[in-house]
Tab-separated table of C-alpha atoms in Angstrom:
chain	number	residue	atom	x	y	z
A	1	MET	CA	48.338	25.001	7.836
A	2	SER	CA	46.225	21.835	7.554
A	3	GLY	CA	45.979	19.371	4.716
A	4	GLY	CA	42.992	18.928	2.478
A	5	LEU	CA	41.291	17.338	-0.470
A	6	LEU	CA	38.834	18.435	-3.166
A	7	VAL	CA	36.056	15.999	-4.069
A	8	ALA	CA	35.056	16.788	-7.664
A	9	GLY	CA	32.546	14.992	-9.864
A	10	THR	CA	32.124	13.989	-13.475
A	11	THR	CA	28.628	15.526	-13.345
A	12	SER	CA	26.161	17.101	-10.983
A	13	ASP	CA	24.639	14.477	-8.678
A	14	ALA	CA	27.616	12.166	-9.074
A	15	GLY	CA	27.689	11.891	-5.293
A	16	LYS	CA	30.130	14.645	-4.290
A	17	SER	CA	28.039	15.788	-1.311
A	18	VAL	CA	27.642	12.352	0.255
A	19	VAL	CA	31.229	11.300	-0.461
A	20	THR	CA	32.472	14.504	1.182
A	21	ALA	CA	30.245	13.778	4.184
A	22	GLY	CA	31.455	10.184	4.303
A	23	ILE	CA	35.100	11.236	4.287
A	24	CYS	CA	34.374	13.784	7.039
A	25	ARG	CA	32.691	11.134	9.202
A	26	TRP	CA	35.511	8.629	8.584
A	27	LEU	CA	38.137	11.206	9.528
A	28	VAL	CA	36.438	12.415	12.701
A	29	ARG	CA	36.095	8.815	13.865
A	30	GLN	CA	39.889	8.573	13.504
A	31	GLY	CA	40.310	11.523	15.832
A	32	VAL	CA	40.980	14.045	13.058
A	33	LYS	CA	39.572	17.543	13.503
A	34	VAL	CA	37.964	18.080	10.102
A	35	ALA	CA	35.748	20.671	8.409
A	36	PRO	CA	33.789	20.656	5.135
A	37	PHE	CA	34.035	23.464	2.600
A	38	LYS	CA	32.271	24.423	-0.605
A	39	ALA	CA	33.363	27.724	-2.094
A	40	GLN	CA	30.216	28.240	-4.154
A	41	ASN	CA	26.940	26.385	-4.009
A	42	MET	CA	23.847	26.730	-6.182
A	43	SER	CA	20.897	25.434	-4.213
A	44	LEU	CA	17.425	26.254	-2.946
A	45	ASN	CA	18.024	23.872	-0.064
A	46	SER	CA	19.652	26.067	2.563
A	47	PHE	CA	20.166	26.270	6.317
A	48	VAL	CA	20.754	28.942	8.965
A	49	THR	CA	23.801	28.721	11.206
A	50	ARG	CA	23.872	29.696	14.880
A	51	GLU	CA	25.259	33.104	13.974
A	52	GLY	CA	22.362	33.703	11.564
A	53	ALA	CA	24.159	33.011	8.274
A	54	GLU	CA	22.512	31.208	5.352
A	55	ILE	CA	24.522	28.368	3.806
A	56	GLY	CA	23.799	25.328	1.672
A	57	ARG	CA	22.042	22.597	3.610
A	58	ALA	CA	24.478	20.029	2.218
A	59	GLN	CA	27.333	21.841	3.958
A	60	ALA	CA	25.355	21.865	7.215
A	61	MET	CA	24.916	18.111	6.806
A	62	GLN	CA	28.644	17.682	6.136
A	63	ALA	CA	29.435	19.727	9.257
A	64	GLN	CA	27.223	17.361	11.219
A	65	ALA	CA	29.152	14.467	9.683
A	66	ALA	CA	32.343	16.148	10.917
A	67	ARG	CA	30.719	16.773	14.330
A	68	VAL	CA	31.345	20.507	14.171
A	69	GLU	CA	29.039	23.520	14.173
A	70	PRO	CA	28.375	24.813	10.634
A	71	THR	CA	29.489	28.370	9.852
A	72	ALA	CA	29.443	30.733	6.874
A	73	LEU	CA	33.136	29.977	6.315
A	74	MET	CA	32.124	26.543	5.068
A	75	ASN	CA	30.025	27.931	2.199
A	76	PRO	CA	30.948	31.583	1.544
A	77	VAL	CA	28.978	31.890	-1.724
A	78	LEU	CA	25.441	30.552	-2.131
A	79	LEU	CA	23.403	31.122	-5.289
A	80	LYS	CA	19.631	30.725	-4.976
A	81	PRO	CA	17.938	30.489	-8.394
A	82	GLY	CA	14.897	32.681	-8.894
A	83	GLY	CA	14.297	31.613	-12.478
A	84	ASP	CA	16.153	30.328	-15.521
A	85	ARG	CA	18.409	33.372	-15.814
A	86	SER	CA	18.980	34.923	-12.399
A	87	SER	CA	19.867	34.019	-8.833
A	88	GLN	CA	20.051	35.682	-5.466
A	89	VAL	CA	23.691	35.929	-4.413
A	90	VAL	CA	24.285	35.148	-0.739
A	91	LEU	CA	27.770	36.163	0.390
A	92	MET	CA	29.072	35.072	3.792
A	93	GLY	CA	25.544	34.123	4.777
A	94	ARG	CA	23.815	37.376	3.752
A	95	PRO	CA	21.995	38.240	0.507
A	96	VAL	CA	23.787	40.918	-1.523
A	97	GLY	CA	21.467	41.140	-4.534
A	98	GLU	CA	20.126	39.429	-7.635
A	99	MET	CA	22.390	38.706	-10.580
A	100	SER	CA	22.052	37.107	-13.993
A	101	ALA	CA	24.218	34.123	-14.853
A	102	ARG	CA	26.011	36.205	-17.486
A	103	GLY	CA	26.677	38.995	-15.015
A	104	TYR	CA	27.949	36.592	-12.381
A	105	HIS	CA	30.271	34.657	-14.661
A	106	GLY	CA	31.208	37.852	-16.479
A	107	GLY	CA	33.269	39.179	-13.584
A	108	ARG	CA	31.645	38.958	-10.170
A	109	GLN	CA	32.533	35.314	-9.658
A	110	GLU	CA	36.220	35.823	-10.385
A	111	SER	CA	36.369	38.749	-7.951
A	112	LEU	CA	35.121	36.453	-5.163
A	113	LEU	CA	38.136	34.146	-5.377
A	114	SER	CA	40.037	36.082	-2.715
A	115	THR	CA	37.032	35.824	-0.362
A	116	VAL	CA	36.691	32.067	-0.718
A	117	VAL	CA	40.455	31.532	-0.407
A	118	ASP	CA	40.444	33.610	2.790
A	119	CYS	CA	37.599	31.477	4.211
A	120	LEU	CA	39.456	28.294	3.317
A	121	ASP	CA	42.632	29.638	4.921
A	122	GLN	CA	40.727	30.386	8.127
A	123	LEU	CA	39.397	26.839	8.229
A	124	ARG	CA	42.857	25.431	7.528
A	125	GLY	CA	44.194	27.425	10.434
A	126	THR	CA	41.655	25.817	12.778
A	127	TYR	CA	41.241	22.234	11.569
A	128	ASP	CA	43.582	19.326	10.874
A	129	ALA	CA	41.949	18.708	7.496
A	130	VAL	CA	39.473	20.456	5.204
A	131	ILE	CA	37.462	18.370	2.742
A	132	CYS	CA	36.211	20.527	-0.119
A	133	GLU	CA	33.305	19.730	-2.392
A	134	GLY	CA	33.342	20.859	-5.996
A	135	ALA	CA	30.305	21.783	-8.092
A	136	GLY	CA	29.047	20.284	-11.315
A	137	SER	CA	32.108	19.139	-13.217
A	138	PRO	CA	35.645	20.590	-13.202
A	139	ALA	CA	35.698	20.103	-16.980
A	140	GLU	CA	33.123	22.798	-17.744
A	141	ILE	CA	35.640	24.466	-20.030
A	142	ASN	CA	33.374	27.405	-20.863
A	143	LEU	CA	33.472	28.453	-17.189
A	144	ARG	CA	37.056	27.571	-16.256
A	145	ARG	CA	38.387	31.150	-16.450
A	146	THR	CA	36.081	32.297	-13.645
A	147	ASP	CA	35.963	29.035	-11.680
A	148	ILE	CA	36.260	29.420	-7.907
A	149	VAL	CA	34.768	26.117	-6.760
A	150	ASN	CA	36.530	23.339	-8.670
A	151	MET	CA	40.058	23.618	-10.103
A	152	GLY	CA	40.168	27.315	-9.253
A	153	ILE	CA	40.120	26.642	-5.514
A	154	ALA	CA	42.211	23.467	-5.887
A	155	ARG	CA	44.918	25.455	-7.685
A	156	ALA	CA	44.769	28.279	-5.130
A	157	ALA	CA	45.085	25.865	-2.189
A	158	ARG	CA	47.281	23.288	-3.973
A	159	PHE	CA	44.791	20.607	-2.941
A	160	PRO	CA	44.743	17.185	-4.596
A	161	VAL	CA	41.516	16.286	-6.395
A	162	VAL	CA	39.612	13.006	-6.415
A	163	VAL	CA	36.949	12.778	-9.132
A	164	VAL	CA	33.724	10.915	-8.254
A	165	GLY	CA	31.679	9.197	-10.958
A	166	ASP	CA	28.195	7.676	-10.711
A	167	ILE	CA	28.515	4.275	-12.381
A	168	ASP	CA	24.761	3.677	-11.997
A	169	ARG	CA	24.246	6.164	-14.846
A	170	GLY	CA	26.692	4.369	-17.135
A	171	GLY	CA	29.666	5.744	-19.041
A	172	VAL	CA	31.804	6.210	-15.956
A	173	PHE	CA	35.133	5.302	-17.622
A	174	ALA	CA	34.588	7.734	-20.473
A	175	SER	CA	33.541	10.366	-17.939
A	176	PHE	CA	36.692	9.901	-15.852
A	177	PHE	CA	38.968	9.975	-18.883
A	178	GLY	CA	37.172	12.863	-20.588
A	179	THR	CA	37.062	14.948	-17.421
A	180	THR	CA	40.828	14.621	-17.048
A	181	ALA	CA	41.632	15.106	-20.740
A	182	LEU	CA	39.689	18.403	-20.921
A	183	LEU	CA	41.784	20.068	-18.228
A	184	SER	CA	44.954	22.084	-18.640
A	185	ALA	CA	48.288	20.553	-17.722
A	186	GLU	CA	48.375	22.638	-14.527
A	187	ASP	CA	44.920	21.405	-13.509
A	188	GLN	CA	45.660	17.807	-14.460
A	189	ALA	CA	48.679	17.870	-12.135
A	190	LEU	CA	46.218	18.009	-9.207
A	191	ILE	CA	43.874	15.236	-10.431
A	192	ALA	CA	45.128	12.424	-8.191
A	193	GLY	CA	42.598	9.780	-9.174
A	194	TYR	CA	39.026	8.574	-9.161
A	195	LEU	CA	36.286	7.165	-6.944
A	196	VAL	CA	33.449	5.048	-8.337
A	197	ASN	CA	30.069	5.635	-6.698
A	198	LYS	CA	26.820	3.610	-6.661
A	199	PHE	CA	28.216	0.320	-7.955
A	200	ARG	CA	25.894	-2.706	-8.081
A	201	GLY	CA	27.271	-6.211	-8.451
A	202	ASP	CA	30.605	-8.018	-8.314
A	203	VAL	CA	33.554	-5.600	-8.063
A	204	SER	CA	35.862	-8.182	-9.671
A	205	LEU	CA	34.003	-7.621	-12.951
A	206	LEU	CA	34.884	-3.933	-12.763
A	207	GLU	CA	38.565	-4.365	-11.958
A	208	PRO	CA	39.823	-4.871	-15.546
A	209	GLY	CA	38.301	-1.522	-16.466
A	210	LEU	CA	39.920	0.146	-13.466
A	211	ASP	CA	43.283	-1.305	-14.503
A	212	MET	CA	42.840	-0.008	-18.056
A	213	LEU	CA	41.826	3.415	-16.713
A	214	ARG	CA	45.050	3.519	-14.694
A	215	ASP	CA	47.071	2.566	-17.762
A	216	LEU	CA	45.382	5.301	-19.801
A	217	THR	CA	45.618	8.074	-17.228
A	218	GLY	CA	48.393	7.089	-14.840
A	219	ARG	CA	45.955	7.580	-11.975
A	220	PRO	CA	44.469	5.056	-9.541
A	221	THR	CA	40.885	4.529	-8.469
A	222	TYR	CA	40.700	5.099	-4.731
A	223	GLY	CA	37.616	3.000	-4.139
A	224	VAL	CA	34.363	1.551	-5.426
A	225	LEU	CA	31.440	2.530	-3.219
A	226	PRO	CA	28.409	0.226	-3.455
A	227	PHE	CA	24.907	1.462	-4.133
A	228	ALA	CA	23.294	2.139	-0.752
A	229	HIS	CA	19.522	2.325	-0.296
A	230	GLY	CA	17.699	4.492	2.188
A	231	LEU	CA	20.390	7.004	3.079
A	232	GLY	CA	17.970	9.964	2.868
A	233	ILE	CA	20.835	12.450	3.239
A	234	ASP	CA	20.147	16.123	2.464
A	235	GLU	CA	20.371	16.814	-1.227
A	236	GLU	CA	22.023	19.895	-2.572
A	237	ASP	CA	20.447	21.173	-5.737
A	238	GLY	CA	16.762	20.490	-5.250
A	239	LEU	CA	14.582	17.458	-5.775
A	240	ARG	CA	14.044	16.353	-9.351
A	241	VAL	CA	10.270	16.576	-9.549
A	242	SER	CA	9.816	16.333	-13.292
A	243	LEU	CA	8.844	12.716	-12.565
A	244	ARG	CA	5.405	12.783	-10.996
A	245	GLY	CA	4.779	10.968	-7.759
A	246	THR	CA	8.391	10.984	-6.601
A	247	VAL	CA	8.356	9.106	-3.306
A	248	ARG	CA	10.559	10.287	-0.473
A	249	GLU	CA	12.441	7.316	0.952
A	250	SER	CA	10.472	6.095	3.953
A	251	ALA	CA	11.301	3.916	6.920
A	252	VAL	CA	11.129	0.193	6.197
A	253	ALA	CA	9.361	-0.525	9.484
A	254	PRO	CA	5.602	-1.219	9.317
A	255	PRO	CA	3.158	1.284	10.832
A	256	HIS	CA	2.967	1.348	14.607
A	257	GLY	CA	-0.831	1.528	14.455
A	258	GLU	CA	-3.335	-0.132	12.145
A	259	ASP	CA	-3.180	2.421	9.300
A	260	ILE	CA	-0.572	4.185	7.259
A	261	LEU	CA	-0.687	7.952	6.811
A	262	ARG	CA	-0.391	9.451	3.321
A	263	VAL	CA	1.312	12.831	2.873
A	264	ALA	CA	1.206	14.671	-0.462
A	265	VAL	CA	3.658	17.516	-1.041
A	266	CYS	CA	2.771	19.968	-3.811
A	267	ALA	CA	5.798	20.081	-6.106
A	268	VAL	CA	5.688	23.860	-6.584
A	269	PRO	CA	8.166	25.670	-8.856
A	270	LEU	CA	11.441	26.755	-7.229
A	271	MET	CA	10.679	24.506	-4.279
A	272	SER	CA	13.047	25.142	-1.385
A	273	ASN	CA	13.942	23.144	1.701
A	274	PHE	CA	11.961	20.086	0.672
A	275	THR	CA	13.989	18.322	3.377
A	276	ASP	CA	11.325	19.630	5.783
A	277	VAL	CA	9.399	16.447	5.016
A	278	ASP	CA	12.269	14.043	5.683
A	279	ALA	CA	11.299	13.729	9.329
A	280	LEU	CA	7.816	12.628	8.238
A	281	ALA	CA	9.252	10.087	5.791
A	282	ALA	CA	11.358	8.694	8.647
A	283	GLU	CA	8.227	7.798	10.632
A	284	PRO	CA	7.116	4.152	10.319
A	285	GLY	CA	3.852	4.063	8.401
A	286	VAL	CA	4.115	7.544	6.864
A	287	VAL	CA	4.333	7.634	3.058
A	288	VAL	CA	5.493	10.935	1.561
A	289	ARG	CA	5.154	11.669	-2.141
A	290	PHE	CA	5.522	14.769	-4.325
A	291	VAL	CA	2.578	15.535	-6.599
A	292	ASP	CA	1.588	17.984	-9.307
A	293	ARG	CA	-2.043	17.040	-10.107
A	294	ALA	CA	-5.196	17.912	-8.215
A	295	GLU	CA	-6.515	14.345	-8.281
A	296	GLU	CA	-3.411	13.172	-6.441
A	297	LEU	CA	-4.593	15.034	-3.353
A	298	ALA	CA	-7.772	12.985	-3.088
A	299	ASP	CA	-6.380	10.145	-0.959
A	300	ALA	CA	-3.879	12.271	0.987
A	301	ASP	CA	-4.368	12.541	4.736
A	302	LEU	CA	-2.153	15.637	4.840
A	303	VAL	CA	-1.225	18.022	2.044
A	304	ILE	CA	1.877	20.173	2.439
A	305	VAL	CA	2.506	23.341	0.467
A	306	PRO	CA	6.282	23.663	0.893
A	307	GLY	CA	8.710	26.541	0.786
A	308	THR	CA	9.553	28.196	-2.514
A	309	ARG	CA	11.870	30.876	-3.848
A	310	GLY	CA	8.968	32.136	-5.987
A	311	THR	CA	5.853	32.493	-3.819
A	312	VAL	CA	3.732	34.346	-6.391
A	313	LYS	CA	4.880	32.059	-9.198
A	314	ALA	CA	4.046	28.984	-7.105
A	315	LEU	CA	0.608	30.401	-6.285
A	316	ALA	CA	-0.132	30.901	-9.997
A	317	TRP	CA	1.086	27.359	-10.701
A	318	LEU	CA	-1.267	25.929	-8.065
A	319	ARG	CA	-4.187	27.787	-9.652
A	320	GLU	CA	-3.297	26.776	-13.212
A	321	ARG	CA	-3.190	23.082	-12.279
A	322	GLY	CA	-6.369	23.045	-10.227
A	323	LEU	CA	-4.421	22.342	-7.046
A	324	ALA	CA	-5.557	25.618	-5.487
A	325	ASP	CA	-9.217	24.628	-5.863
A	326	ALA	CA	-8.428	21.190	-4.435
A	327	LEU	CA	-6.804	22.841	-1.393
A	328	LEU	CA	-9.874	25.047	-0.909
A	329	ARG	CA	-12.144	22.002	-1.018
A	330	ARG	CA	-9.953	20.168	1.479
A	331	ALA	CA	-10.070	23.061	3.926
A	332	ALA	CA	-13.859	23.333	3.587
A	333	GLU	CA	-14.143	19.610	4.387
A	334	GLY	CA	-11.881	19.933	7.448
A	335	ARG	CA	-9.066	17.899	5.861
A	336	PRO	CA	-5.536	18.850	6.967
A	337	VAL	CA	-3.267	21.253	5.059
A	338	LEU	CA	0.129	22.545	6.206
A	339	GLY	CA	1.942	25.483	4.619
A	340	VAL	CA	5.650	26.025	5.309
A	341	CYS	CA	7.381	29.351	4.625
A	342	GLY	CA	6.350	30.242	1.044
A	343	GLY	CA	3.529	27.716	1.364
A	344	TYR	CA	2.334	29.510	4.500
A	345	GLN	CA	2.343	32.786	2.577
A	346	ILE	CA	0.321	31.204	-0.238
A	347	LEU	CA	-2.366	30.051	2.220
A	348	GLY	CA	-2.872	33.608	3.487
A	349	GLU	CA	-5.301	36.282	2.342
A	350	ARG	CA	-2.992	38.637	0.510
A	351	ILE	CA	0.611	38.961	-0.645
A	352	GLU	CA	2.315	42.299	-1.259
A	353	ASP	CA	5.474	41.511	-3.191
A	354	ASP	CA	7.653	44.279	-4.570
A	355	VAL	CA	10.844	42.319	-3.835
A	356	GLU	CA	10.816	38.728	-5.087
A	357	SER	CA	8.402	38.754	-8.042
A	358	ARG	CA	7.663	42.517	-8.057
A	359	ALA	CA	4.065	41.530	-8.780
A	360	GLY	CA	2.586	44.018	-6.325
A	361	THR	CA	-0.531	42.917	-4.436
A	362	VAL	CA	-1.814	39.410	-5.162
A	363	ASP	CA	-4.693	37.545	-3.538
A	364	GLY	CA	-3.669	34.412	-1.666
A	365	LEU	CA	-5.865	31.347	-1.157
A	366	GLY	CA	-7.490	32.878	1.933
A	367	LEU	CA	-7.259	29.745	4.056
A	368	LEU	CA	-5.435	31.524	6.873
A	369	PRO	CA	-6.130	35.025	8.292
A	370	VAL	CA	-2.668	36.287	7.349
A	371	ARG	CA	-1.408	39.105	5.160
A	372	ILE	CA	2.131	38.976	3.821
A	373	ARG	CA	4.369	41.910	2.927
A	374	PHE	CA	7.753	41.213	1.372
A	375	ASP	CA	10.612	43.099	3.009
A	376	ARG	CA	13.972	43.706	1.323
A	377	GLU	CA	15.716	42.508	4.456
A	378	LYS	CA	15.747	38.715	4.689
A	379	THR	CA	14.808	37.116	8.002
A	380	LEU	CA	17.476	34.591	9.015
A	381	ALA	CA	16.974	33.071	12.441
A	382	ARG	CA	17.127	29.906	14.565
A	383	PRO	CA	13.998	30.185	16.740
A	384	ALA	CA	12.716	27.853	19.427
A	385	GLY	CA	9.330	27.622	21.088
A	386	GLU	CA	6.419	25.291	21.687
A	387	ALA	CA	3.537	23.859	19.682
A	388	LEU	CA	0.799	21.425	20.687
A	389	GLY	CA	2.376	21.383	24.137
A	390	ALA	CA	5.763	20.128	22.884
A	391	PRO	CA	9.114	21.910	22.369
A	392	VAL	CA	9.955	22.957	18.804
A	393	GLU	CA	13.103	24.244	17.127
A	394	GLY	CA	13.439	25.471	13.570
A	395	TYR	CA	15.091	27.964	11.268
A	396	GLU	CA	13.733	30.891	9.243
A	397	ILE	CA	14.743	32.014	5.733
A	398	HIS	CA	12.240	34.437	4.208
A	399	HIS	CA	11.567	37.944	2.958
A	400	GLY	CA	7.849	37.774	3.740
A	401	VAL	CA	6.608	39.451	6.924
A	402	ALA	CA	3.345	38.041	8.283
A	403	ASP	CA	0.550	40.159	9.712
A	404	VAL	CA	-1.606	37.562	11.491
A	405	ARG	CA	-5.194	38.776	11.923
A	406	GLY	CA	-6.884	35.864	13.622
A	407	GLY	CA	-6.838	32.118	13.997
A	408	GLU	CA	-5.232	30.181	16.806
A	409	PRO	CA	-1.540	30.558	17.653
A	410	PHE	CA	0.545	27.737	16.240
A	411	LEU	CA	4.128	28.215	17.476
A	412	THR	CA	4.291	29.976	20.829
A	413	ASP	CA	6.755	30.850	23.566
A	414	GLY	CA	5.194	28.240	25.852
A	415	ARG	CA	3.068	30.815	27.681
A	416	GLY	CA	0.596	31.338	24.875
A	417	LYS	CA	2.362	34.252	23.148
A	418	ARG	CA	2.448	33.740	19.393
A	419	LEU	CA	5.941	33.401	17.930
A	420	ASP	CA	5.034	32.387	14.405
A	421	GLY	CA	2.291	31.000	12.222
A	422	CYS	CA	-1.334	30.284	12.923
A	423	ARG	CA	-4.024	27.644	12.663
A	424	SER	CA	-7.547	27.882	11.328
A	425	GLY	CA	-9.527	24.664	11.550
A	426	ALA	CA	-7.489	21.937	9.857
A	427	VAL	CA	-5.146	24.416	8.126
A	428	TRP	CA	-1.768	25.235	9.678
A	429	GLY	CA	0.960	27.586	8.530
A	430	THR	CA	4.441	28.549	9.719
A	431	HIS	CA	7.598	30.224	8.463
A	432	TRP	CA	9.737	27.792	10.462
A	433	HIS	CA	11.632	25.193	8.481
A	434	GLY	CA	12.758	22.058	10.283
A	435	SER	CA	10.046	22.135	12.948
A	436	LEU	CA	9.008	18.549	12.166
A	437	GLU	CA	12.461	17.354	13.205
A	438	SER	CA	11.386	17.990	16.822
A	439	ASP	CA	10.279	14.485	17.783
A	440	ALA	CA	7.636	15.162	20.449
A	441	PHE	CA	5.992	17.897	18.353
A	442	ARG	CA	6.025	15.735	15.226
A	443	ARG	CA	4.300	12.887	17.069
A	444	ARG	CA	1.583	15.176	18.438
A	445	PHE	CA	1.103	16.827	15.054
A	446	LEU	CA	0.726	13.460	13.315
A	447	THR	CA	-1.737	12.345	15.990
A	448	GLU	CA	-3.841	15.421	15.177
A	449	ILE	CA	-3.603	14.702	11.451
A	450	ALA	CA	-4.640	11.076	11.929
A	451	ARG	CA	-7.610	12.130	14.042
A	452	ALA	CA	-8.748	14.685	11.447
A	453	ALA	CA	-8.244	12.156	8.639
A	454	GLY	CA	-10.066	9.381	10.470
A	455	ARG	CA	-7.031	7.111	10.292
A	456	ARG	CA	-6.071	4.561	12.934
A	457	PHE	CA	-2.487	5.675	12.617
A	458	VAL	CA	-0.341	5.909	15.744
A	459	PRO	CA	3.109	7.571	15.654
A	460	ALA	CA	5.898	5.306	16.839
A	461	PRO	CA	6.863	6.392	20.363
A	462	ASP	CA	10.609	6.023	19.873
A	463	THR	CA	11.432	7.549	16.471
A	464	CYS	CA	14.365	9.932	16.984
A	465	PHE	CA	15.081	11.872	13.826
A	466	ALA	CA	18.452	13.182	15.032
A	467	GLY	CA	19.470	9.641	15.919
A	468	LEU	CA	18.419	8.349	12.495
A	469	ARG	CA	20.441	11.103	10.843
A	470	GLU	CA	23.491	10.103	12.893
A	471	GLU	CA	23.011	6.495	11.811
A	472	GLN	CA	22.879	7.587	8.168
A	473	LEU	CA	26.071	9.618	8.532
A	474	ASP	CA	27.763	6.646	10.177
A	475	ARG	CA	26.695	4.503	7.217
A	476	LEU	CA	28.432	6.992	4.914
A	477	GLY	CA	31.546	6.803	7.045
A	478	ASP	CA	31.344	2.996	6.888
A	479	LEU	CA	31.117	3.084	3.084
A	480	VAL	CA	34.322	5.105	2.869
A	481	GLU	CA	36.145	3.077	5.524
A	482	GLU	CA	35.174	-0.295	4.064
A	483	HIS	CA	35.294	0.380	0.321
A	484	ALA	CA	37.873	3.144	-0.228
A	485	ASP	CA	41.660	3.052	0.069
A	486	THR	CA	41.698	5.187	3.194
A	487	ASP	CA	45.462	4.963	3.632
A	488	ALA	CA	45.940	6.426	0.162
A	489	LEU	CA	43.279	9.084	0.791
A	490	TRP	CA	45.036	10.123	3.985
A	491	ARG	CA	48.362	10.422	2.124
A	492	LEU	CA	46.645	12.741	-0.366
A	493	ILE	CA	45.142	14.868	2.411
A	494	GLU	CA	48.465	15.076	4.239
A	495	SER	CA	50.937	15.375	1.361
A	496	GLY	CA	49.018	16.535	-1.721
A	497	ALA	CA	48.850	15.124	-5.226
A	498	PRO	CA	51.705	12.779	-6.229
A	499	ALA	CA	54.435	14.372	-8.322
A	500	GLY	CA	54.829	13.488	-11.974
A	501	LEU	CA	51.219	12.676	-12.855
A	502	PRO	CA	51.066	12.359	-16.651
A	503	PHE	CA	49.343	14.850	-18.948
A	504	ILE	CA	46.393	13.420	-20.882
A	505	ALA	CA	45.875	14.949	-24.330
A	506	PRO	CA	44.328	17.088	-25.657
A	507	GLY	CA	44.007	19.244	-22.529
A	508	ALA	CA	41.818	22.316	-22.261
A	509	PRO	CA	41.353	24.166	-25.568
A	510	GLY	CA	42.962	27.589	-25.212
A	511	ALA	CA	43.415	27.045	-21.481
A	512	ARG	CA	45.038	29.785	-19.462
A	513	ALA	CA	47.538	28.760	-16.831
């Protein structure tokens, strides 16, 4: 049986996903055969494995950091929110139904513990080390009884836990102490120490606080990771788009041609797989921003309607905000629009949905000659083909089935046979996520967009998205190797939490052992 470690966090977005990836990349560079694991993930940002299983995209990214093929074992439970109160439950890569939060935490979650422990055991039987990622905070005391992703899995596997805190938000010492003090004695026995994330400035100014934290808790801090710009690593829980005009981190390099290219992404409700636009943001001279007002489309050279877990809801949102009318005007003027997955469905003529929204038949925007019928069976696939004369790979995650009734083929088998999507004038649509990561296709697509937009933009001839992603993962590995106590981390992975860690009062109120 292999060793392991659980990376927990004081909050959501503390940096658990990237720290887990960084540890995986550091370990694999040391010759360690390592795998990532997250028992339960709540995310609309998902991925399809080679065997056709849907998992969190963050775990796929961590598998890439570990240089292994992602599998359903690495994320056995995925929850995909469909609203404020319910989520689709994906078990071992396949949807098994919708469930309310109360119903899930009221019994279903606890019953899944044996499944996630079995998956972890299978990984431990294959790899030298398994690096687990927690979810939210381990100190969510209202959910501890049914927890299978934080201290629940740590207790089951007897894994040591390192708690990550985002010092850029402030309050990191209180968060570390409070997180520990709200756990039961049995849980606290596995909290080995802390890791500070996103630090700016002189570490020597932080050291007195780290010493006091050790005195208070009896636990060391295993490293202080500096704030790193431009990582662009896949996020887990969905982009925070309450702030208008959120700009996707773009390449620092100037445009290869004379002009930049502006891409506006409609920040639809329940947006999924917004990472589709990362490959565009990686292109020198391409500026990607998320928008929610019609006037923000005016200067865009390309507008993208992205994937969504609520196609009908997103369509209504576009109409309410005047974005639908702006898209219609763009199409009439021959200005480029791209719809991906749910966005593709929205651009069609009609949607028949008795599955996702149960809204029945709804008129789409009518920009593409496509009719969509939602099927109860979800399409999960890793297709490959050709578009604009270049090879394309992608992945599919959708309930909608497209009946294409015209237009030009978009993604084909290379001999002209339509595989997916269509094009009508300057409007494109496809169910394939990730297609823009195919470098040659992306360059040809951007050349078409620039021509239609009248921009003197030229795609850089040597941008390799896969290579940039590898560089980013190596940067994460460097952060861990250079700024964490890797010898101490390895001792934790190999030998578990140190014996005799002190109990910090008051402990969990009414905690059950």
